[in-house]
Coordinates of C-alpha atoms in Angstrom, one line a residue:
Chain A
M999 CA -29.4 -40.7 60.1
S1000 CA -30.0 -39.9 63.7
D1001 CA -32.2 -36.9 64.6
R1002 CA -29.9 -34.3 66.3
T1003 CA -32.8 -32.1 67.6
A1004 CA -32.3 -33.0 71.3
A1005 CA -28.7 -33.0 71.2
G1006 CA -26.5 -30.1 70.4
P1007 CA -26.0 -29.1 66.7
V1008 CA -23.2 -30.3 64.6
F1009 CA -20.6 -27.6 63.3
L1010 CA -19.7 -28.2 59.5
D1011 CA -17.3 -26.1 57.5
A1012 CA -18.4 -25.1 54.1
G1013 CA -14.9 -23.7 53.2
E1014 CA -12.8 -21.5 55.6
S1015 CA -15.5 -18.6 55.3
A1016 CA -18.9 -20.4 55.9
L1017 CA -19.8 -22.4 59.1
V1018 CA -22.9 -24.6 58.9
V1019 CA -24.7 -25.2 62.3
E1020 CA -26.8 -28.4 61.7
F1021 CA -29.6 -29.2 64.1
G1022 CA -30.9 -32.4 62.1
R1023 CA -31.3 -33.9 58.8
S1024 CA -34.9 -33.7 58.2
V1025 CA -37.8 -31.1 57.2
D1026 CA -39.3 -30.6 60.7
P1027 CA -40.9 -27.6 62.3
A1028 CA -39.1 -28.3 65.6
I1029 CA -35.8 -28.3 63.8
S1030 CA -36.5 -25.2 61.8
D1031 CA -37.4 -23.5 65.1
R1032 CA -33.8 -24.0 66.4
V1033 CA -32.5 -22.8 63.3
L1034 CA -34.4 -19.7 63.4
A1035 CA -33.9 -19.0 67.1
L1036 CA -30.0 -19.1 66.4
D1037 CA -30.6 -16.9 63.3
A1038 CA -32.5 -14.3 65.6
A1039 CA -29.9 -14.5 68.4
L1040 CA -26.9 -13.8 66.0
A1041 CA -28.5 -11.2 64.0
A1042 CA -29.7 -9.2 67.2
A1043 CA -26.0 -8.7 68.2
P1044 CA -23.8 -9.9 65.3
P1045 CA -20.2 -10.3 66.1
E1046 CA -17.5 -8.5 64.2
G1047 CA -16.7 -10.4 61.0
L1048 CA -20.0 -12.0 60.6
R1049 CA -21.2 -11.5 57.0
E1050 CA -24.5 -13.2 56.2
L1051 CA -26.8 -15.7 57.8
V1052 CA -28.8 -18.1 55.7
P1053 CA -31.3 -20.3 57.5
T1054 CA -32.6 -23.2 55.7
Y1055 CA -34.7 -26.3 56.6
R1056 CA -32.5 -27.9 59.1
S1057 CA -29.3 -25.7 59.3
L1058 CA -28.0 -22.1 59.5
M1059 CA -25.1 -21.3 57.3
I1060 CA -23.1 -18.6 58.7
H1061 CA -20.9 -16.5 56.2
Y1062 CA -17.9 -14.9 57.9
D1063 CA -14.5 -13.3 57.4
P1064 CA -12.2 -15.9 59.1
L1065 CA -9.4 -13.2 59.3
R1066 CA -11.8 -10.9 61.6
L1067 CA -13.8 -13.6 63.3
D1068 CA -11.7 -16.7 64.4
R1069 CA -13.6 -20.1 63.8
A1070 CA -13.1 -21.3 67.3
R1071 CA -14.6 -18.1 68.7
L1072 CA -17.7 -18.2 66.3
V1073 CA -18.4 -21.8 67.5
D1074 CA -18.1 -20.5 71.1
L1075 CA -20.3 -17.8 70.4
V1076 CA -23.0 -19.9 68.7
E1077 CA -23.0 -22.4 71.9
E1078 CA -23.5 -19.3 74.2
R1079 CA -26.3 -17.9 72.1
L1080 CA -28.0 -21.3 72.1
A1081 CA -27.6 -21.7 75.7
A1082 CA -29.1 -18.3 76.5
P1083 CA -32.8 -18.5 77.4
S1084 CA -33.6 -15.7 74.9
A1085 CA -32.6 -18.2 72.1
V1086 CA -36.2 -18.5 70.7
P1087 CA -37.5 -18.0 67.3
R1088 CA -39.2 -14.5 66.7
A1089 CA -42.8 -14.9 66.5
G1090 CA -43.8 -15.4 62.7
A1091 CA -46.3 -13.4 61.1
L1092 CA -49.4 -15.0 59.4
W1093 CA -49.8 -13.8 55.8
T1094 CA -52.8 -14.4 53.6
I1095 CA -51.9 -14.4 50.0
P1096 CA -54.3 -14.4 46.9
C1097 CA -54.0 -17.3 44.6
C1098 CA -55.8 -18.0 41.4
Y1099 CA -56.2 -21.6 40.7
A1100 CA -58.5 -21.3 37.7
P1101 CA -57.3 -21.5 34.1
P1102 CA -55.1 -20.1 32.6
H1103 CA -53.2 -19.6 36.1
G1104 CA -53.4 -23.2 37.5
E1105 CA -52.1 -24.6 34.4
D1106 CA -51.0 -28.1 35.7
L1107 CA -53.8 -28.3 38.4
A1108 CA -56.0 -30.7 36.3
E1109 CA -53.0 -32.9 35.3
M1110 CA -51.8 -33.1 39.1
A1111 CA -55.4 -33.8 40.3
A1112 CA -55.9 -36.7 37.8
L1113 CA -52.5 -38.2 39.0
L1114 CA -53.8 -37.9 42.6
G1115 CA -57.4 -39.3 41.7
M1116 CA -59.3 -36.4 42.6
P1117 CA -61.2 -33.4 40.8
P1118 CA -59.3 -30.3 40.2
E1119 CA -61.7 -28.3 42.3
S1120 CA -60.8 -30.7 45.5
A1121 CA -57.1 -30.3 44.8
A1122 CA -57.5 -26.5 44.9
D1123 CA -59.7 -26.5 48.0
L1124 CA -57.3 -28.7 49.7
H1125 CA -54.3 -26.4 48.9
A1126 CA -56.3 -23.3 49.8
A1127 CA -57.4 -24.7 53.2
A1128 CA -54.0 -25.4 54.6
R1129 CA -51.7 -23.4 56.8
Y1130 CA -48.2 -23.3 55.5
R1131 CA -45.0 -22.6 57.3
I1132 CA -42.4 -20.5 55.3
Y1133 CA -39.2 -22.6 55.9
M1134 CA -36.7 -20.9 53.8
Y1135 CA -36.0 -19.0 50.6
G1136 CA -33.7 -20.3 48.0
F1137 CA -33.2 -21.0 44.3
S1138 CA -34.0 -17.6 43.2
P1139 CA -34.8 -14.3 44.7
G1140 CA -38.1 -14.5 46.6
F1141 CA -38.4 -18.3 45.8
T1142 CA -40.4 -19.5 49.0
Y1143 CA -40.4 -23.1 50.2
L1144 CA -43.5 -23.9 52.1
G1145 CA -44.2 -26.9 54.5
G1146 CA -47.5 -28.1 55.5
L1147 CA -48.8 -29.4 52.3
P1148 CA -51.9 -31.6 53.0
E1149 CA -50.9 -35.4 52.8
P1150 CA -53.4 -36.0 49.8
L1151 CA -51.5 -33.5 47.5
A1152 CA -48.1 -35.1 48.2
I1153 CA -46.8 -35.9 44.7
S1154 CA -43.4 -36.6 43.3
R1155 CA -41.8 -34.0 41.2
R1156 CA -41.8 -34.7 37.4
A1157 CA -39.1 -36.9 36.1
R1158 CA -38.4 -34.2 33.4
P1159 CA -38.8 -30.6 34.0
R1160 CA -41.8 -28.9 32.2
P1161 CA -41.3 -25.8 30.2
P1162 CA -41.0 -22.4 31.8
H1163 CA -43.9 -21.1 33.8
D1164 CA -44.7 -17.5 34.5
S1165 CA -43.4 -15.6 37.4
K1166 CA -45.5 -15.8 40.6
A1167 CA -46.5 -19.5 40.1
V1168 CA -47.7 -21.3 43.0
L1169 CA -46.2 -24.9 42.8
V1170 CA -46.6 -28.3 44.4
G1171 CA -44.2 -31.3 44.2
G1172 CA -42.0 -33.4 46.3
G1173 CA -44.3 -33.1 49.3
L1174 CA -43.9 -29.3 49.5
S1175 CA -45.6 -26.2 48.0
A1176 CA -43.6 -23.1 46.9
I1177 CA -44.0 -19.8 45.3
A1178 CA -41.7 -18.9 42.4
S1179 CA -41.0 -15.1 41.7
F1180 CA -39.2 -15.6 38.4
A1181 CA -40.2 -17.5 35.1
M1182 CA -38.4 -20.8 34.9
P1183 CA -38.7 -24.5 33.8
T1184 CA -39.5 -26.7 36.7
G1185 CA -40.2 -30.2 37.9
W1186 CA -43.0 -28.9 40.1
Y1187 CA -46.7 -28.8 39.2
V1188 CA -48.2 -25.2 38.6
V1189 CA -51.4 -25.3 40.6
G1190 CA -52.1 -21.5 40.7
R1191 CA -50.6 -18.0 40.5
T1192 CA -50.6 -15.3 42.9
P1193 CA -50.8 -11.5 41.8
E1194 CA -48.3 -10.7 44.6
R1195 CA -44.6 -9.9 44.0
L1196 CA -42.3 -11.8 46.3
Y1197 CA -39.4 -9.9 44.8
A1198 CA -40.0 -6.2 44.0
P1199 CA -36.4 -4.5 44.2
E1200 CA -38.1 -0.9 43.9
R1201 CA -40.5 -1.5 46.7
A1202 CA -39.5 -0.4 50.3
S1203 CA -39.8 -4.1 51.4
A1204 CA -38.2 -5.9 48.4
F1205 CA -39.0 -9.1 50.2
L1206 CA -42.3 -9.6 52.2
F1207 CA -41.9 -12.8 54.3
E1208 CA -39.3 -13.9 56.9
P1209 CA -38.6 -17.5 57.3
G1210 CA -40.7 -18.8 60.3
D1211 CA -43.7 -16.9 59.2
S1212 CA -47.0 -18.5 58.2
L1213 CA -48.9 -18.2 55.2
R1214 CA -52.4 -19.4 53.6
F1215 CA -53.7 -18.9 50.3
E1216 CA -57.0 -17.2 49.4
A1217 CA -58.6 -18.5 46.2
I1218 CA -59.6 -15.6 43.9
D1219 CA -61.3 -15.7 40.3
P1220 CA -59.3 -14.6 37.3
A1221 CA -61.0 -11.0 37.3
T1222 CA -59.7 -10.3 40.9
F1223 CA -56.4 -11.8 39.9
A1224 CA -56.1 -9.0 37.0
A1225 CA -57.2 -6.2 39.5
L1226 CA -54.8 -7.3 42.2
E1227 CA -51.9 -7.7 39.8
A1228 CA -52.3 -4.3 38.3
R1229 CA -52.1 -2.9 42.0
A1230 CA -49.0 -5.1 42.8
D1231 CA -47.4 -4.1 39.5
A1232 CA -47.8 -0.4 40.8
G1233 CA -45.9 -1.3 43.9
E1234 CA -48.6 -2.0 46.3
V1235 CA -48.5 -5.1 48.6
V1236 CA -51.7 -7.1 48.1
A1237 CA -51.0 -9.8 50.5
R1238 CA -52.2 -9.3 54.0
Q1239 CA -50.3 -9.7 57.3
T1240 CA -52.1 -10.6 60.6
P1241 CA -49.8 -10.8 63.5
T1242 CA -50.2 -13.9 65.5
Chain B
M807 CA -19.7 13.0 30.5
T808 CA -16.8 10.7 30.1
A809 CA -17.8 7.2 29.1
L810 CA -16.6 3.8 28.0
R811 CA -18.0 2.7 24.7
I812 CA -18.3 -1.0 23.8
L813 CA -17.3 -1.2 20.2
S814 CA -17.5 -5.0 19.9
C815 CA -18.2 -7.7 22.4
G816 CA -18.3 -11.5 22.8
P817 CA -20.7 -13.2 24.9
G818 CA -20.4 -13.3 28.6
V819 CA -18.9 -9.8 29.3
T820 CA -20.6 -8.2 32.4
V821 CA -20.2 -5.6 35.0
Q822 CA -19.2 -7.0 38.3
D823 CA -18.5 -5.5 41.6
G824 CA -17.7 -7.4 45.0
G825 CA -21.0 -9.2 44.8
R826 CA -24.4 -8.8 46.2
H827 CA -24.2 -9.4 49.8
G828 CA -26.9 -9.5 52.5
Y829 CA -29.8 -11.1 50.6
L830 CA -28.7 -14.6 50.5
R831 CA -31.6 -15.5 53.0
Y832 CA -34.0 -14.2 50.5
G833 CA -32.7 -16.5 47.7
V834 CA -30.5 -13.6 45.9
T835 CA -27.4 -15.0 44.2
V836 CA -24.2 -13.1 45.1
A837 CA -22.7 -13.0 41.7
G838 CA -19.6 -10.9 41.8
P839 CA -16.2 -11.8 40.0
M840 CA -15.3 -15.4 39.0
D841 CA -11.8 -14.4 39.9
A842 CA -12.0 -12.0 42.8
L843 CA -8.3 -11.7 43.3
A844 CA -7.7 -10.5 39.6
H845 CA -10.7 -8.3 39.9
A846 CA -9.5 -6.6 43.1
V847 CA -5.8 -6.3 41.5
A848 CA -7.4 -4.5 38.7
S849 CA -9.5 -2.2 40.8
R850 CA -6.7 -1.4 43.2
A851 CA -4.2 -0.7 40.4
V852 CA -6.4 2.3 39.4
G853 CA -7.0 3.5 42.7
N854 CA -10.6 2.2 43.1
R855 CA -12.0 0.2 46.1
Q856 CA -11.1 -3.3 45.6
D857 CA -14.8 -4.4 45.3
G858 CA -15.6 -1.6 43.0
A859 CA -17.5 -2.2 39.7
A860 CA -15.4 -3.4 36.8
L861 CA -15.9 -5.2 33.6
E862 CA -15.4 -9.1 33.5
V863 CA -14.4 -10.0 30.2
S864 CA -14.9 -13.6 28.9
L865 CA -13.0 -15.6 26.2
G866 CA -15.4 -13.9 23.9
G867 CA -13.2 -10.6 24.4
V868 CA -14.1 -7.1 24.0
E869 CA -13.1 -3.8 22.2
L870 CA -13.8 -0.5 23.7
T871 CA -12.9 3.2 23.5
A872 CA -13.1 6.1 25.7
E873 CA -15.6 9.0 24.9
D874 CA -15.6 12.8 25.9
G875 CA -12.3 12.4 28.0
P876 CA -9.5 10.1 28.6
L877 CA -9.8 7.2 31.0
T878 CA -7.3 5.3 33.0
I879 CA -7.7 1.5 32.8
A880 CA -6.3 -1.5 34.5
V881 CA -6.4 -4.9 32.9
A882 CA -5.7 -8.2 35.1
G883 CA -6.7 -11.7 35.0
G884 CA -6.0 -14.5 32.6
T885 CA -3.3 -14.1 30.0
F886 CA -5.4 -12.3 27.4
Q887 CA -4.0 -10.6 24.4
T888 CA -4.3 -7.1 25.1
T889 CA -3.8 -4.3 22.4
L890 CA -4.0 -0.5 22.5
D891 CA -4.5 0.5 18.7
D892 CA -3.3 -2.9 17.7
Q893 CA 0.0 -2.6 19.7
P894 CA 0.4 -5.4 22.2
L895 CA 0.4 -4.5 25.9
P896 CA 1.4 -6.7 28.8
P897 CA -1.5 -8.9 30.1
V898 CA -1.7 -7.2 33.4
V899 CA -1.3 -3.5 32.8
V900 CA -2.5 0.1 33.3
V901 CA -3.0 2.4 30.5
T902 CA -4.6 5.7 29.7
L903 CA -7.2 5.3 27.1
E904 CA -7.6 8.6 25.0
P905 CA -10.9 9.3 23.2
G906 CA -11.1 7.3 20.0
A907 CA -8.2 4.8 20.9
K908 CA -9.2 1.4 20.9
L909 CA -8.4 -1.1 23.6
R910 CA -8.9 -4.7 22.8
L911 CA -8.8 -7.9 24.9
R912 CA -8.8 -11.2 23.1
A913 CA -8.4 -14.6 24.5
G914 CA -4.9 -15.4 24.9
T915 CA -2.7 -18.3 26.0
A916 CA -4.3 -18.9 29.4
G917 CA -7.1 -18.1 31.5
M918 CA -11.0 -17.8 31.2
W919 CA -11.5 -14.3 32.8
C920 CA -10.0 -10.9 32.5
Y921 CA -11.0 -7.9 34.4
L922 CA -11.0 -4.2 33.3
A923 CA -11.2 -1.5 35.8
V924 CA -11.6 2.2 35.1
A925 CA -10.2 4.6 37.6
G926 CA -13.3 6.2 38.9
D927 CA -16.8 5.1 39.3
L928 CA -19.1 3.3 36.7
A929 CA -22.4 5.3 36.6
L930 CA -24.8 2.3 37.0
P931 CA -27.5 2.0 39.5
A932 CA -27.1 -0.4 42.5
V933 CA -29.7 -3.1 42.8
L934 CA -30.1 -4.4 46.4
G935 CA -26.8 -2.5 47.1
S936 CA -24.6 -3.9 44.3
R937 CA -23.7 -3.3 40.6
A938 CA -22.8 -7.1 40.1
T939 CA -24.7 -8.5 37.0
H940 CA -26.7 -11.7 37.4
A941 CA -28.1 -12.2 34.0
R942 CA -30.4 -15.2 34.7
T943 CA -32.5 -12.8 37.3
G944 CA -31.7 -9.7 35.2
M945 CA -30.2 -7.9 38.1
G946 CA -27.3 -5.3 38.3
G947 CA -24.8 -4.1 35.7
L948 CA -26.3 -2.6 32.6
D949 CA -30.0 -3.4 32.4
G950 CA -29.2 -6.6 34.3
R951 CA -27.7 -8.1 31.1
M952 CA -24.4 -9.0 29.5
L953 CA -22.7 -6.0 27.5
Q954 CA -23.0 -5.9 23.8
A955 CA -21.6 -3.7 21.0
G956 CA -23.0 0.0 21.2
D957 CA -23.3 0.0 24.9
R958 CA -22.1 3.1 26.7
I959 CA -21.4 3.4 30.3
A960 CA -20.8 6.7 31.9
V961 CA -18.0 7.2 34.1
S962 CA -16.9 9.6 36.7
P963 CA -13.3 9.6 36.5
S964 CA -11.3 9.9 39.7
A965 CA -8.7 12.7 40.0
G966 CA -5.0 11.9 39.9
A967 CA -5.6 8.4 38.4
A968 CA -2.9 5.8 38.5
D969 CA 0.3 5.7 36.7
S970 CA 0.5 3.8 33.4
G971 CA 2.7 0.6 33.6
A972 CA 2.7 -3.0 34.0
I973 CA 1.2 -4.4 37.0
V974 CA 3.4 -6.5 39.1
A975 CA 1.2 -9.3 40.7
P976 CA 3.2 -12.6 40.8
L977 CA 0.0 -13.9 42.7
L978 CA -1.9 -14.0 39.6
D979 CA 0.6 -16.4 38.1
R980 CA -1.4 -19.3 39.2
P981 CA -1.4 -22.6 37.3
A982 CA -4.5 -24.6 38.1
D983 CA -2.9 -28.0 38.8
I984 CA -3.6 -28.6 42.6
I985 CA -6.7 -27.0 43.8
R986 CA -6.9 -27.0 47.8
V987 CA -10.0 -27.9 49.4
L988 CA -11.6 -28.4 53.0
P989 CA -13.7 -31.5 53.3
G990 CA -17.3 -31.1 53.9
P991 CA -20.0 -30.1 54.6
Q992 CA -21.5 -33.4 53.7
Q993 CA -18.2 -35.6 53.5
D994 CA -20.1 -38.2 55.6
Y995 CA -22.3 -38.8 52.7
F996 CA -19.3 -40.5 51.3
A997 CA -17.3 -43.6 52.3
D998 CA -13.6 -43.3 52.8
D999 CA -12.7 -44.8 49.6
Q1000 CA -15.0 -42.4 47.9
M1001 CA -13.2 -39.4 49.5
A1002 CA -9.9 -40.9 48.4
A1003 CA -11.0 -41.4 44.9
F1004 CA -12.1 -37.6 44.9
L1005 CA -8.7 -36.5 46.2
A1006 CA -6.9 -38.7 43.7
G1007 CA -8.8 -37.6 40.7
P1008 CA -7.5 -36.6 38.2
W1009 CA -10.4 -34.4 37.2
R1010 CA -10.8 -32.7 33.9
I1011 CA -12.7 -29.4 33.4
S1012 CA -15.6 -29.8 31.3
P1013 CA -16.6 -27.4 28.5
R1014 CA -20.2 -27.3 30.1
G1015 CA -19.1 -24.6 32.7
D1016 CA -20.4 -21.0 33.1
R1017 CA -20.4 -18.4 35.7
M1018 CA -22.7 -20.7 37.8
A1019 CA -20.7 -23.8 37.8
C1020 CA -17.5 -25.5 36.8
F1021 CA -18.3 -29.3 35.8
L1022 CA -15.8 -32.1 36.3
E1023 CA -15.1 -35.2 34.5
G1024 CA -13.4 -38.1 36.1
P1025 CA -14.0 -41.1 38.4
V1026 CA -17.7 -41.8 39.3
L1027 CA -18.3 -41.0 43.0
R1028 CA -20.8 -43.0 44.8
H1029 CA -22.9 -41.8 47.8
A1030 CA -22.9 -43.9 51.0
G1031 CA -26.5 -43.1 51.8
G1032 CA -28.4 -41.7 48.8
F1033 CA -28.0 -38.2 47.5
N1034 CA -31.3 -36.6 48.6
I1035 CA -30.8 -34.0 51.3
P1036 CA -33.1 -31.1 52.3
S1037 CA -31.7 -28.1 50.7
D1038 CA -29.1 -26.1 52.7
G1039 CA -26.6 -23.1 52.1
V1040 CA -24.1 -23.1 49.3
A1041 CA -20.8 -21.4 49.6
M1042 CA -18.9 -20.3 46.7
G1043 CA -16.6 -23.3 45.8
A1044 CA -18.9 -26.0 47.2
I1045 CA -18.4 -29.2 45.4
Q1046 CA -21.7 -30.9 45.0
V1047 CA -22.0 -34.7 43.8
P1048 CA -25.3 -35.3 42.1
G1049 CA -26.8 -38.7 41.3
E1050 CA -24.6 -39.5 38.4
G1051 CA -21.5 -39.0 40.6
Q1052 CA -19.5 -36.3 38.6
P1053 CA -18.7 -33.2 40.8
I1054 CA -19.9 -29.8 40.1
V1055 CA -18.1 -26.8 41.8
L1056 CA -20.5 -23.8 42.4
M1057 CA -19.2 -20.6 41.4
A1058 CA -20.1 -17.1 41.5
D1059 CA -23.7 -17.2 40.0
R1060 CA -24.5 -20.2 42.2
Q1061 CA -28.0 -20.4 43.7
S1062 CA -28.1 -19.6 47.4
T1063 CA -29.3 -23.0 48.6
G1064 CA -28.8 -26.6 46.9
G1065 CA -29.9 -29.9 47.5
Y1066 CA -26.9 -32.4 46.7
P1067 CA -24.3 -33.6 49.1
K1068 CA -21.1 -31.5 49.1
I1069 CA -18.2 -33.5 49.5
A1070 CA -15.7 -30.6 50.0
T1071 CA -15.3 -26.9 49.4
V1072 CA -12.5 -25.2 47.3
I1073 CA -10.8 -22.6 49.6
G1074 CA -11.2 -19.0 49.0
A1075 CA -7.6 -18.6 47.8
D1076 CA -8.0 -21.1 45.0
L1077 CA -11.3 -20.1 43.8
G1078 CA -9.8 -17.7 41.2
R1079 CA -7.4 -20.1 40.1
L1080 CA -10.0 -22.7 39.5
A1081 CA -12.3 -20.1 37.6
Q1082 CA -9.3 -19.5 35.2
A1083 CA -8.7 -23.2 34.3
R1084 CA -9.8 -23.8 30.7
P1085 CA -11.8 -26.8 29.7
G1086 CA -9.7 -29.9 29.4
T1087 CA -7.3 -28.7 32.2
E1088 CA -6.6 -31.6 34.5
I1089 CA -6.6 -30.7 38.1
A1090 CA -6.3 -32.7 41.4
F1091 CA -7.7 -31.7 44.7
R1092 CA -5.6 -31.7 48.0
A1093 CA -7.3 -31.4 51.3
V1094 CA -6.0 -28.7 53.8
S1095 CA -6.8 -27.8 57.2
H1096 CA -9.1 -24.7 58.1
A1097 CA -6.0 -23.1 59.4
Q1098 CA -4.1 -23.5 56.1
A1099 CA -6.9 -22.1 54.2
V1100 CA -7.0 -19.1 56.5
R1101 CA -3.4 -18.6 56.1
A1102 CA -3.6 -18.7 52.2
L1103 CA -6.4 -16.2 52.4
A1104 CA -4.4 -13.9 54.6
E1105 CA -1.4 -13.9 52.2
Q1106 CA -3.7 -12.7 49.4
R1107 CA -5.4 -10.1 51.6
A1108 CA -2.0 -8.8 52.4
F1109 CA -1.0 -8.4 48.8
L1110 CA -4.1 -6.5 48.2
D1111 CA -3.9 -4.3 51.4
A1112 CA -0.4 -3.2 50.2
P1113 CA 0.0 -0.6 47.1
I1114 CA 0.0 -2.6 43.8
P1115 CA 3.3 -2.2 42.3
I1116 CA 3.4 -0.7 38.8
E1117 CA 6.5 -0.9 36.6
P1118 CA 7.0 1.4 33.7
L1119 CA 6.2 0.0 30.2
R1120 CA 9.3 -1.1 28.3
R1121 CA 9.4 1.4 25.4
D1122 CA 11.2 -1.3 23.1
R1123 CA 7.7 -2.7 22.8
F1124 CA 6.3 0.3 20.8
S1125 CA 7.5 2.2 17.9
S1126 CA 8.1 6.1 18.6
E1127 CA 5.8 6.8 15.8
F1128 CA 3.0 4.8 17.6
L1129 CA 3.7 6.5 20.9
L1130 CA 3.8 10.1 19.6
G1131 CA 0.8 9.4 17.5
R1132 CA -1.1 8.1 20.4
N1133 CA 0.0 10.7 23.0
L1134 CA 1.1 7.8 25.1
V1135 CA 4.5 9.2 25.9
S1136 CA 3.9 11.3 28.8
G1137 CA 1.8 8.4 30.1
W1138 CA 4.9 6.1 30.4
I1139 CA 8.2 7.7 30.0
D1140 CA 7.9 9.2 33.4
A1141 CA 5.5 6.5 34.7
R1142 CA 5.3 7.8 38.1
Q1143 CA 3.7 11.1 37.2
P1144 CA 0.0 11.4 37.1
S1145 CA -1.1 11.5 33.4

């Protein structure tokens, strides 16, 4: 499929009440930038009848009420906003989030490292040394998809999902990394666990990150994990934010 | 405080309001009713907001009573067997439930879901702005779970609740034979003959379905260029086609994003109709234009915006003994007087 980054986006209907503005078909930071620029431009001055904006890797889904916002008007509006010089993504924050790779938290780290032909410590070091881009949320509340996984850690997902992991698992699979906020069966490898809560409905900020933010992991030992987890469970945010 | 008490309850009975909106971008499922039209009819019939919190009753059925005061209740949705103290009621109805009286909903001749709205407000906390239950993530409703026998939900009854009577809602009489769709958003992942096969069907509703998805069995659909796409947004009614080629329609409890090509999307006006189709029902899809889909939605919206017509109950359905014993007489002989 052709890359549409340079050309205008494609408009696709997802039923009569959702419009997909697609900027390409691959996972690419430049495409993501365009998605997030449109997301920011529409959120800054939402037209009457716009319901929700869902940025994903390569497209923005616009949920709208077609009885209050005409489809043709919405398409015109999107094109206007894209043409405006202000259509740039907001400057993303850089987050440092603690992660314990040691047992029992990184329960699949040794298995994954063996498949990749490296010692578990090297896999953990590589994972912690990278800087990731938060592309999108999906799957479950607070489930964060991260791009920027070092190439030596690229591994397919399992053919068959493994039994449920704990919440707050740090995952690797399919050339990506991710953080899961809920316990669930998964085809990804559990390489570590963060004490931070990516979904905390009672906290003032139920969610911490915005798509487009950057993130790095800070390796911690199990004792530090336990201490930070207690603070996070009490409602404190233990990830640190550095404006970029 | 006045309350609803669940006396017995099958699996899959939950509290649903209009859904949890505004957090899809953080991966939060909308949830909300499977049949939004029936949910709205029940809510409006008792004078509530059309996206107010109500009970969504599954085929498992429910039996409940009022405590510490009467409650005015509307039932709308599939053709369930509804009884008040063992006396049959019309399937789409408003009644007054006196403390101790038993209202029972059981699977009837058609439909998968029925809505039970109480005049007033269910005293349940909102999570991220909504009382909709999403059991998989433990959000909303009563403790984030399906209801069970013994549960008590406090109610703030509204003053001057609606009249008792049969709700006149012909729009709810919807056989699920033809389901209208808009092609896309990924119809170009399928060759023309595959789109034709999709529209020709026929499709049979599989028993595997739940609040998350409706599984279809029929011709095997082939993808033109593989089925791996980067995850993108998923609207309710999105028809995704995974590798094995049997379509899955994503419903109220769908995830916010998904990774299979979506050949078409069920139009908003037909979502409830599809949700009400039982396993084994044969359906076909018909492609319509965006304008046609909007017109169908406008028709439903207009019905809900007008007052919901309620006809007095026919007294020949009840013995006078029953009516006198249940203090129902004033509730329906003069159905236009507030009870």
